[in-house]
PDB file of C-alpha atoms in Angstrom:
ATOM      1  CA  ALA A  17       0.000   0.000   0.000  1.00 70.00           C
ATOM      2  CA  GLN A  18       1.095   3.522  -0.723  1.00 83.00           C
ATOM      3  CA  LYS A  19       2.285   5.396   2.327  1.00 92.00           C
ATOM      4  CA  ILE A  20       1.342   8.779   0.861  1.00 96.00           C
ATOM      5  CA  THR A  21      -1.397   9.399  -1.688  1.00 97.00           C
ATOM      6  CA  GLN A  22      -1.876  12.626  -3.585  1.00 97.00           C
ATOM      7  CA  THR A  23      -4.849  12.280  -5.913  1.00 96.00           C
ATOM      8  CA  GLN A  24      -4.597  15.612  -7.723  1.00 96.00           C
ATOM      9  CA  PRO A  25      -1.974  15.468 -10.482  1.00 94.00           C
ATOM     10  CA  GLY A  26      -2.674  19.074 -11.439  1.00 95.00           C
ATOM     11  CA  MET A  27      -4.495  22.036  -9.928  1.00 96.00           C
ATOM     12  CA  PHE A  28      -5.259  25.554 -11.112  1.00 97.00           C
ATOM     13  CA  VAL A  29      -6.037  28.526  -8.921  1.00 97.00           C
ATOM     14  CA  GLN A  30      -6.712  32.174  -9.579  1.00 98.00           C
ATOM     15  CA  GLU A  31      -4.186  34.602  -8.182  1.00 97.00           C
ATOM     16  CA  LYS A  32      -5.149  35.822  -4.675  1.00 97.00           C
ATOM     17  CA  GLU A  33      -7.508  32.884  -4.144  1.00 98.00           C
ATOM     18  CA  ALA A  34      -6.985  30.032  -1.678  1.00 98.00           C
ATOM     19  CA  VAL A  35      -6.290  26.469  -2.791  1.00 98.00           C
ATOM     20  CA  THR A  36      -6.269  23.111  -1.003  1.00 98.00           C
ATOM     21  CA  LEU A  37      -3.918  20.325  -2.018  1.00 98.00           C
ATOM     22  CA  ASP A  38      -4.979  16.885  -0.815  1.00 98.00           C
ATOM     23  CA  CYS A  39      -2.845  14.313   0.944  1.00 98.00           C
ATOM     24  CA  THR A  40      -3.790  11.078   2.658  1.00 98.00           C
ATOM     25  CA  TYR A  41      -1.374   8.773   4.418  1.00 97.00           C
ATOM     26  CA  ASP A  42      -1.177   5.232   5.686  1.00 96.00           C
ATOM     27  CA  THR A  43       0.663   4.190   8.817  1.00 94.00           C
ATOM     28  CA  SER A  44       0.203   2.022  11.861  1.00 92.00           C
ATOM     29  CA  ASP A  45       2.892   3.873  13.781  1.00 90.00           C
ATOM     30  CA  PRO A  46       1.297   6.156  16.412  1.00 90.00           C
ATOM     31  CA  SER A  47       4.240   8.553  16.169  1.00 88.00           C
ATOM     32  CA  TYR A  48       4.910  10.187  12.824  1.00 90.00           C
ATOM     33  CA  GLY A  49       5.491  13.509  11.148  1.00 90.00           C
ATOM     34  CA  LEU A  50       3.873  14.954   8.052  1.00 93.00           C
ATOM     35  CA  PHE A  51       5.579  17.444   5.750  1.00 93.00           C
ATOM     36  CA  TRP A  52       4.895  19.489   2.690  1.00 96.00           C
ATOM     37  CA  TYR A  53       7.601  20.470   0.233  1.00 95.00           C
ATOM     38  CA  LYS A  54       7.514  22.761  -2.787  1.00 96.00           C
ATOM     39  CA  GLN A  55       9.576  21.916  -5.853  1.00 94.00           C
ATOM     40  CA  PRO A  56       9.821  24.726  -8.426  1.00 93.00           C
ATOM     41  CA  SER A  57      11.057  24.085 -11.939  1.00 89.00           C
ATOM     42  CA  SER A  58      14.621  24.641 -10.728  1.00 85.00           C
ATOM     43  CA  GLY A  59      14.328  21.266  -8.991  1.00 85.00           C
ATOM     44  CA  GLU A  60      15.203  22.175  -5.429  1.00 85.00           C
ATOM     45  CA  MET A  61      12.896  20.864  -2.699  1.00 90.00           C
ATOM     46  CA  ILE A  62      11.794  23.613  -0.332  1.00 92.00           C
ATOM     47  CA  PHE A  63      10.379  22.749   3.089  1.00 91.00           C
ATOM     48  CA  LEU A  64       7.032  24.448   3.754  1.00 95.00           C
ATOM     49  CA  ILE A  65       5.345  23.063   6.833  1.00 94.00           C
ATOM     50  CA  TYR A  66       5.423  20.261   9.396  1.00 92.00           C
ATOM     51  CA  GLN A  67       2.736  18.533  11.500  1.00 93.00           C
ATOM     52  CA  GLY A  68       3.504  16.029  14.241  1.00 91.00           C
ATOM     53  CA  SER A  69       1.059  13.222  14.936  1.00 92.00           C
ATOM     54  CA  TYR A  70       0.600  14.341  18.532  1.00 92.00           C
ATOM     55  CA  ASP A  71       0.183  18.018  17.742  1.00 91.00           C
ATOM     56  CA  GLN A  72      -3.209  19.208  18.881  1.00 90.00           C
ATOM     57  CA  GLN A  73      -3.379  22.228  16.640  1.00 94.00           C
ATOM     58  CA  ASN A  74      -3.066  22.491  12.895  1.00 96.00           C
ATOM     59  CA  ALA A  75       0.309  23.828  11.794  1.00 95.00           C
ATOM     60  CA  THR A  76       0.529  27.230  10.153  1.00 96.00           C
ATOM     61  CA  GLU A  77       3.442  28.998   8.460  1.00 95.00           C
ATOM     62  CA  GLY A  78       2.570  32.324   6.919  1.00 97.00           C
ATOM     63  CA  ARG A  79       0.239  31.668   3.982  1.00 98.00           C
ATOM     64  CA  TYR A  80       0.529  27.906   4.447  1.00 98.00           C
ATOM     65  CA  SER A  81      -1.628  25.895   6.808  1.00 97.00           C
ATOM     66  CA  LEU A  82      -2.048  22.188   7.229  1.00 97.00           C
ATOM     67  CA  ASN A  83      -5.547  20.788   7.695  1.00 96.00           C
ATOM     68  CA  PHE A  84      -4.736  17.751   9.834  1.00 96.00           C
ATOM     69  CA  GLN A  85      -7.549  15.218  10.260  1.00 96.00           C
ATOM     70  CA  LYS A  86      -5.990  12.343  12.134  1.00 95.00           C
ATOM     71  CA  ALA A  87      -8.981  10.001  12.128  1.00 95.00           C
ATOM     72  CA  ARG A  88      -9.268  10.337   8.367  1.00 96.00           C
ATOM     73  CA  LYS A  89      -5.480  10.180   7.941  1.00 96.00           C
ATOM     74  CA  SER A  90      -5.432  13.292   5.856  1.00 97.00           C
ATOM     75  CA  ALA A  91      -3.023  16.222   5.874  1.00 97.00           C
ATOM     76  CA  ASN A  92      -4.174  18.711   3.293  1.00 98.00           C
ATOM     77  CA  LEU A  93      -2.143  21.818   2.513  1.00 98.00           C
ATOM     78  CA  VAL A  94      -4.002  25.093   2.269  1.00 98.00           C
ATOM     79  CA  ILE A  95      -2.324  27.999   0.504  1.00 98.00           C
ATOM     80  CA  SER A  96      -4.076  31.303   1.051  1.00 97.00           C
ATOM     81  CA  ALA A  97      -3.843  34.351  -1.198  1.00 97.00           C
ATOM     82  CA  SER A  98      -2.073  32.484  -4.019  1.00 97.00           C
ATOM     83  CA  GLN A  99       0.767  34.224  -5.795  1.00 97.00           C
ATOM     84  CA  LEU A 100       2.251  33.598  -9.222  1.00 97.00           C
ATOM     85  CA  GLY A 101       5.410  32.362  -7.528  1.00 96.00           C
ATOM     86  CA  ASP A 102       3.433  29.556  -5.927  1.00 98.00           C
ATOM     87  CA  SER A 103       3.302  27.741  -9.259  1.00 97.00           C
ATOM     88  CA  ALA A 104       5.311  24.558  -8.643  1.00 97.00           C
ATOM     89  CA  MET A 105       5.084  20.885  -7.740  1.00 97.00           C
ATOM     90  CA  TYR A 106       3.981  20.191  -4.192  1.00 98.00           C
ATOM     91  CA  PHE A 107       4.874  17.007  -2.365  1.00 97.00           C
ATOM     92  CA  CYS A 108       3.397  15.570   0.787  1.00 97.00           C
ATOM     93  CA  ALA A 109       5.751  13.376   2.834  1.00 93.00           C
ATOM     94  CA  MET A 110       5.746  11.330   6.014  1.00 92.00           C
ATOM     95  CA  ARG A 111       8.369  10.178   8.461  1.00 87.00           C
ATOM     96  CA  GLU A 112       7.551   7.388  10.934  1.00 85.00           C
ATOM     97  CA  ALA A 113       9.207   7.036  14.313  1.00 80.00           C
ATOM     98  CA  ASN A 114       9.739   3.300  13.779  1.00 79.00           C
ATOM     99  CA  THR A 115      11.511   3.667  10.455  1.00 74.00           C
ATOM    100  CA  GLY A 116      13.056   6.936  11.546  1.00 66.00           C
ATOM    101  CA  ASN A 117      15.219   7.930   8.693  1.00 70.00           C
ATOM    102  CA  GLN A 118      13.047   7.378   5.680  1.00 77.00           C
ATOM    103  CA  PHE A 119      10.861  10.056   4.228  1.00 86.00           C
ATOM    104  CA  TYR A 120       7.990   8.680   2.166  1.00 91.00           C
ATOM    105  CA  PHE A 121       6.872  11.070  -0.556  1.00 94.00           C
ATOM    106  CA  GLY A 122       3.687  11.205  -2.593  1.00 95.00           C
ATOM    107  CA  THR A 123       3.615  11.593  -6.368  1.00 94.00           C
ATOM    108  CA  GLY A 124       3.021  15.307  -6.107  1.00 96.00           C
ATOM    109  CA  THR A 125       0.514  17.895  -7.301  1.00 97.00           C
ATOM    110  CA  SER A 126       1.375  20.434  -9.956  1.00 97.00           C
ATOM    111  CA  LEU A 127      -0.093  23.813  -9.010  1.00 98.00           C
ATOM    112  CA  THR A 128      -0.532  26.561 -11.564  1.00 98.00           C
ATOM    113  CA  VAL A 129      -1.524  30.037 -10.423  1.00 98.00           C
ATOM    114  CA  ILE A 130      -3.408  31.968 -13.072  1.00 97.00           C
ATOM    115  CA  PRO A 131      -3.053  35.764 -13.177  1.00 95.00           C
TER     116      PRO A 131
ATOM    117  CA  GLY B  23      25.721  30.633   4.229  1.00 54.00           C
ATOM    118  CA  ALA B  24      25.961  28.017   1.527  1.00 79.00           C
ATOM    119  CA  GLY B  25      23.216  25.473   1.127  1.00 92.00           C
ATOM    120  CA  VAL B  26      23.521  21.889  -0.023  1.00 95.00           C
ATOM    121  CA  SER B  27      25.364  21.658  -3.302  1.00 95.00           C
ATOM    122  CA  GLN B  28      25.532  18.797  -5.760  1.00 96.00           C
ATOM    123  CA  SER B  29      27.731  18.122  -8.746  1.00 97.00           C
ATOM    124  CA  PRO B  30      27.491  17.624 -11.567  1.00 97.00           C
ATOM    125  CA  ARG B  31      24.070  19.149 -12.136  1.00 96.00           C
ATOM    126  CA  TYR B  32      23.655  17.078 -15.304  1.00 97.00           C
ATOM    127  CA  LYS B  33      25.270  13.823 -16.314  1.00 98.00           C
ATOM    128  CA  VAL B  34      24.839  11.803 -19.470  1.00 98.00           C
ATOM    129  CA  ALA B  35      26.242   8.292 -19.342  1.00 98.00           C
ATOM    130  CA  LYS B  36      26.265   5.474 -21.830  1.00 97.00           C
ATOM    131  CA  ARG B  37      24.721   2.272 -20.591  1.00 97.00           C
ATOM    132  CA  GLY B  38      27.328   0.256 -18.760  1.00 97.00           C
ATOM    133  CA  GLN B  39      29.409   3.225 -17.621  1.00 98.00           C
ATOM    134  CA  ASP B  40      30.105   3.994 -13.980  1.00 98.00           C
ATOM    135  CA  VAL B  41      29.103   7.377 -12.556  1.00 98.00           C
ATOM    136  CA  ALA B  42      29.867   9.256  -9.355  1.00 98.00           C
ATOM    137  CA  LEU B  43      27.582  11.939  -7.964  1.00 98.00           C
ATOM    138  CA  ARG B  44      28.806  14.316  -5.298  1.00 98.00           C
ATOM    139  CA  CYS B  45      26.964  15.997  -2.459  1.00 98.00           C
ATOM    140  CA  ASP B  46      28.314  18.796  -0.250  1.00 97.00           C
ATOM    141  CA  PRO B  47      25.972  19.148   2.735  1.00 96.00           C
ATOM    142  CA  ILE B  48      25.561  22.221   4.865  1.00 94.00           C
ATOM    143  CA  SER B  49      28.609  22.570   7.082  1.00 93.00           C
ATOM    144  CA  GLY B  50      28.120  20.849  10.417  1.00 89.00           C
ATOM    145  CA  HIS B  51      25.086  18.849   9.395  1.00 91.00           C
ATOM    146  CA  VAL B  52      25.219  15.392  10.917  1.00 90.00           C
ATOM    147  CA  SER B  53      22.611  13.670   8.797  1.00 90.00           C
ATOM    148  CA  LEU B  54      22.776  13.158   5.055  1.00 93.00           C
ATOM    149  CA  PHE B  55      20.199  11.512   2.818  1.00 93.00           C
ATOM    150  CA  TRP B  56      20.136  10.432  -0.816  1.00 96.00           C
ATOM    151  CA  TYR B  57      16.916  10.180  -2.816  1.00 96.00           C
ATOM    152  CA  GLN B  58      16.076   9.108  -6.355  1.00 97.00           C
ATOM    153  CA  GLN B  59      13.344  11.004  -8.180  1.00 96.00           C
ATOM    154  CA  ALA B  60      12.095   9.499 -11.416  1.00 94.00           C
ATOM    155  CA  LEU B  61      10.277  11.710 -13.917  1.00 89.00           C
ATOM    156  CA  GLY B  62       6.797  12.565 -12.688  1.00 85.00           C
ATOM    157  CA  GLN B  63       7.296  10.851  -9.349  1.00 90.00           C
ATOM    158  CA  GLY B  64       8.084  11.870  -5.818  1.00 92.00           C
ATOM    159  CA  PRO B  65      11.548  11.318  -4.352  1.00 94.00           C
ATOM    160  CA  GLU B  66      12.300   7.817  -3.107  1.00 93.00           C
ATOM    161  CA  PHE B  67      14.682   7.194  -0.232  1.00 92.00           C
ATOM    162  CA  LEU B  68      17.974   5.531  -1.087  1.00 95.00           C
ATOM    163  CA  THR B  69      20.269   5.771   1.909  1.00 95.00           C
ATOM    164  CA  TYR B  70      21.081   7.684   5.102  1.00 92.00           C
ATOM    165  CA  PHE B  71      24.304   8.665   6.866  1.00 93.00           C
ATOM    166  CA  GLN B  72      24.886   9.863  10.372  1.00 91.00           C
ATOM    167  CA  ASN B  73      28.319  11.447  10.191  1.00 93.00           C
ATOM    168  CA  GLU B  74      30.453   8.861   8.379  1.00 95.00           C
ATOM    169  CA  ALA B  75      28.281   5.887   9.317  1.00 95.00           C
ATOM    170  CA  GLN B  76      25.821   4.581   6.776  1.00 95.00           C
ATOM    171  CA  LEU B  77      22.943   3.635   9.037  1.00 91.00           C
ATOM    172  CA  ASP B  78      20.317   2.778   6.464  1.00 90.00           C
ATOM    173  CA  LYS B  79      20.804   1.641   2.899  1.00 92.00           C
ATOM    174  CA  SER B  80      17.533  -0.179   2.518  1.00 90.00           C
ATOM    175  CA  GLY B  81      16.435   1.981  -0.394  1.00 92.00           C
ATOM    176  CA  LEU B  82      19.370   1.257  -2.690  1.00 96.00           C
ATOM    177  CA  PRO B  83      17.759  -0.541  -5.659  1.00 94.00           C
ATOM    178  CA  SER B  84      20.616  -2.915  -6.417  1.00 94.00           C
ATOM    179  CA  ASP B  85      24.192  -3.747  -5.527  1.00 95.00           C
ATOM    180  CA  ARG B  86      25.261  -1.501  -8.389  1.00 97.00           C
ATOM    181  CA  PHE B  87      24.512   1.443  -6.132  1.00 98.00           C
ATOM    182  CA  PHE B  88      27.050   2.400  -3.514  1.00 97.00           C
ATOM    183  CA  ALA B  89      27.305   5.461  -1.277  1.00 98.00           C
ATOM    184  CA  GLU B  90      30.005   6.700   1.028  1.00 97.00           C
ATOM    185  CA  ARG B  91      30.750   9.607   3.336  1.00 97.00           C
ATOM    186  CA  PRO B  92      34.255   8.830   4.566  1.00 96.00           C
ATOM    187  CA  GLU B  93      34.931  11.961   6.617  1.00 94.00           C
ATOM    188  CA  GLY B  94      31.395  12.722   7.666  1.00 92.00           C
ATOM    189  CA  SER B  95      30.922  15.664   5.337  1.00 94.00           C
ATOM    190  CA  VAL B  96      31.007  15.233   1.540  1.00 97.00           C
ATOM    191  CA  SER B  97      29.184  12.191   0.214  1.00 98.00           C
ATOM    192  CA  THR B  98      29.442  10.355  -3.076  1.00 98.00           C
ATOM    193  CA  LEU B  99      26.801   8.161  -4.662  1.00 98.00           C
ATOM    194  CA  LYS B 100      28.309   5.756  -7.156  1.00 98.00           C
ATOM    195  CA  ILE B 101      26.363   3.782  -9.711  1.00 98.00           C
ATOM    196  CA  GLN B 102      28.193   1.002 -11.485  1.00 98.00           C
ATOM    197  CA  ARG B 103      27.296  -0.381 -14.903  1.00 97.00           C
ATOM    198  CA  THR B 104      24.492   2.145 -15.373  1.00 98.00           C
ATOM    199  CA  GLN B 105      21.195   0.999 -16.865  1.00 97.00           C
ATOM    200  CA  GLN B 106      18.493   3.033 -18.563  1.00 96.00           C
ATOM    201  CA  GLU B 107      16.210   2.613 -15.570  1.00 96.00           C
ATOM    202  CA  ASP B 108      18.787   4.511 -13.498  1.00 97.00           C
ATOM    203  CA  SER B 109      17.852   7.705 -15.362  1.00 97.00           C
ATOM    204  CA  ALA B 110      16.453  10.041 -12.726  1.00 97.00           C
ATOM    205  CA  VAL B 111      17.239  13.066 -10.618  1.00 97.00           C
ATOM    206  CA  TYR B 112      19.340  12.196  -7.586  1.00 97.00           C
ATOM    207  CA  LEU B 113      18.668  14.469  -4.640  1.00 96.00           C
ATOM    208  CA  CYS B 114      20.828  14.921  -1.597  1.00 96.00           C
ATOM    209  CA  ALA B 115      19.546  16.383   1.662  1.00 93.00           C
ATOM    210  CA  SER B 116      21.128  17.182   5.001  1.00 92.00           C
ATOM    211  CA  SER B 117      19.843  18.038   8.431  1.00 87.00           C
ATOM    212  CA  SER B 118      21.435  19.249  11.604  1.00 81.00           C
ATOM    213  CA  GLY B 119      20.510  16.471  14.005  1.00 65.00           C
ATOM    214  CA  LEU B 120      19.284  12.948  14.349  1.00 55.00           C
ATOM    215  CA  LEU B 121      15.724  13.926  15.078  1.00 55.00           C
ATOM    216  CA  SER B 122      15.697  17.193  13.187  1.00 52.00           C
ATOM    217  CA  TYR B 123      12.705  17.055  10.972  1.00 68.00           C
ATOM    218  CA  GLU B 124      13.728  19.734   8.539  1.00 77.00           C
ATOM    219  CA  GLN B 125      15.805  18.472   5.658  1.00 84.00           C
ATOM    220  CA  TYR B 126      17.604  20.883   3.364  1.00 88.00           C
ATOM    221  CA  PHE B 127      17.770  19.648  -0.186  1.00 91.00           C
ATOM    222  CA  GLY B 128      20.335  20.264  -2.886  1.00 93.00           C
ATOM    223  CA  PRO B 129      19.389  21.094  -6.494  1.00 92.00           C
ATOM    224  CA  GLY B 130      19.873  17.501  -7.602  1.00 95.00           C
ATOM    225  CA  THR B 131      21.859  15.767 -10.322  1.00 97.00           C
ATOM    226  CA  ARG B 132      19.908  14.792 -13.410  1.00 96.00           C
ATOM    227  CA  LEU B 133      21.320  11.508 -14.718  1.00 98.00           C
ATOM    228  CA  THR B 134      20.431  10.371 -18.212  1.00 97.00           C
ATOM    229  CA  VAL B 135      21.582   6.929 -19.303  1.00 97.00           C
ATOM    230  CA  THR B 136      21.573   6.420 -23.077  1.00 96.00           C
TER     231      THR B 136
END
């Protein structure tokens, strides 16, 4: 089974609007971390936001917030007030306490911001 | 301060050739990771170093893949007898501590095997 599932290969959003990128995960480990990375066309992976499995509140970092629904095993990324520079690939990833070192990545969502 | 750097940025190899990919992590970073990213896919874990010790190599796809970090800083990923299915972007990442969740990625090396 896939550890991380991203079902939206491509998304479009109007500039200044909000957009939600979906991510579901699969783990039996009670302790894990969830991450979102942005990968622009230059190829570098840029860390955006982190959510720990025991965190009570949803993580927020500037215009990024993570909608964490533990029972549903979902960790959707919300980008508010989209900007043209947000156009990129977005990857959801998970790290389990038991496996420790491995990051499991999804297949990514390509976001295009329309002016 | 310098980030993670990788060289070469692009490499074209004929099938059967050996290649060596270099990663310079952020100075002082204990942990170093290698990932393989095929076209249209997310990165897949290859191997992990803590200082000079290779603690996890479970993601290496075959014994043609070998990684080292002899002095606990620069790392080299070597692929012997390259095959077409090895064509991918190879990403290196480093982090400052064992449990540090934030990994800093390099720009990657795009390997094309012809």
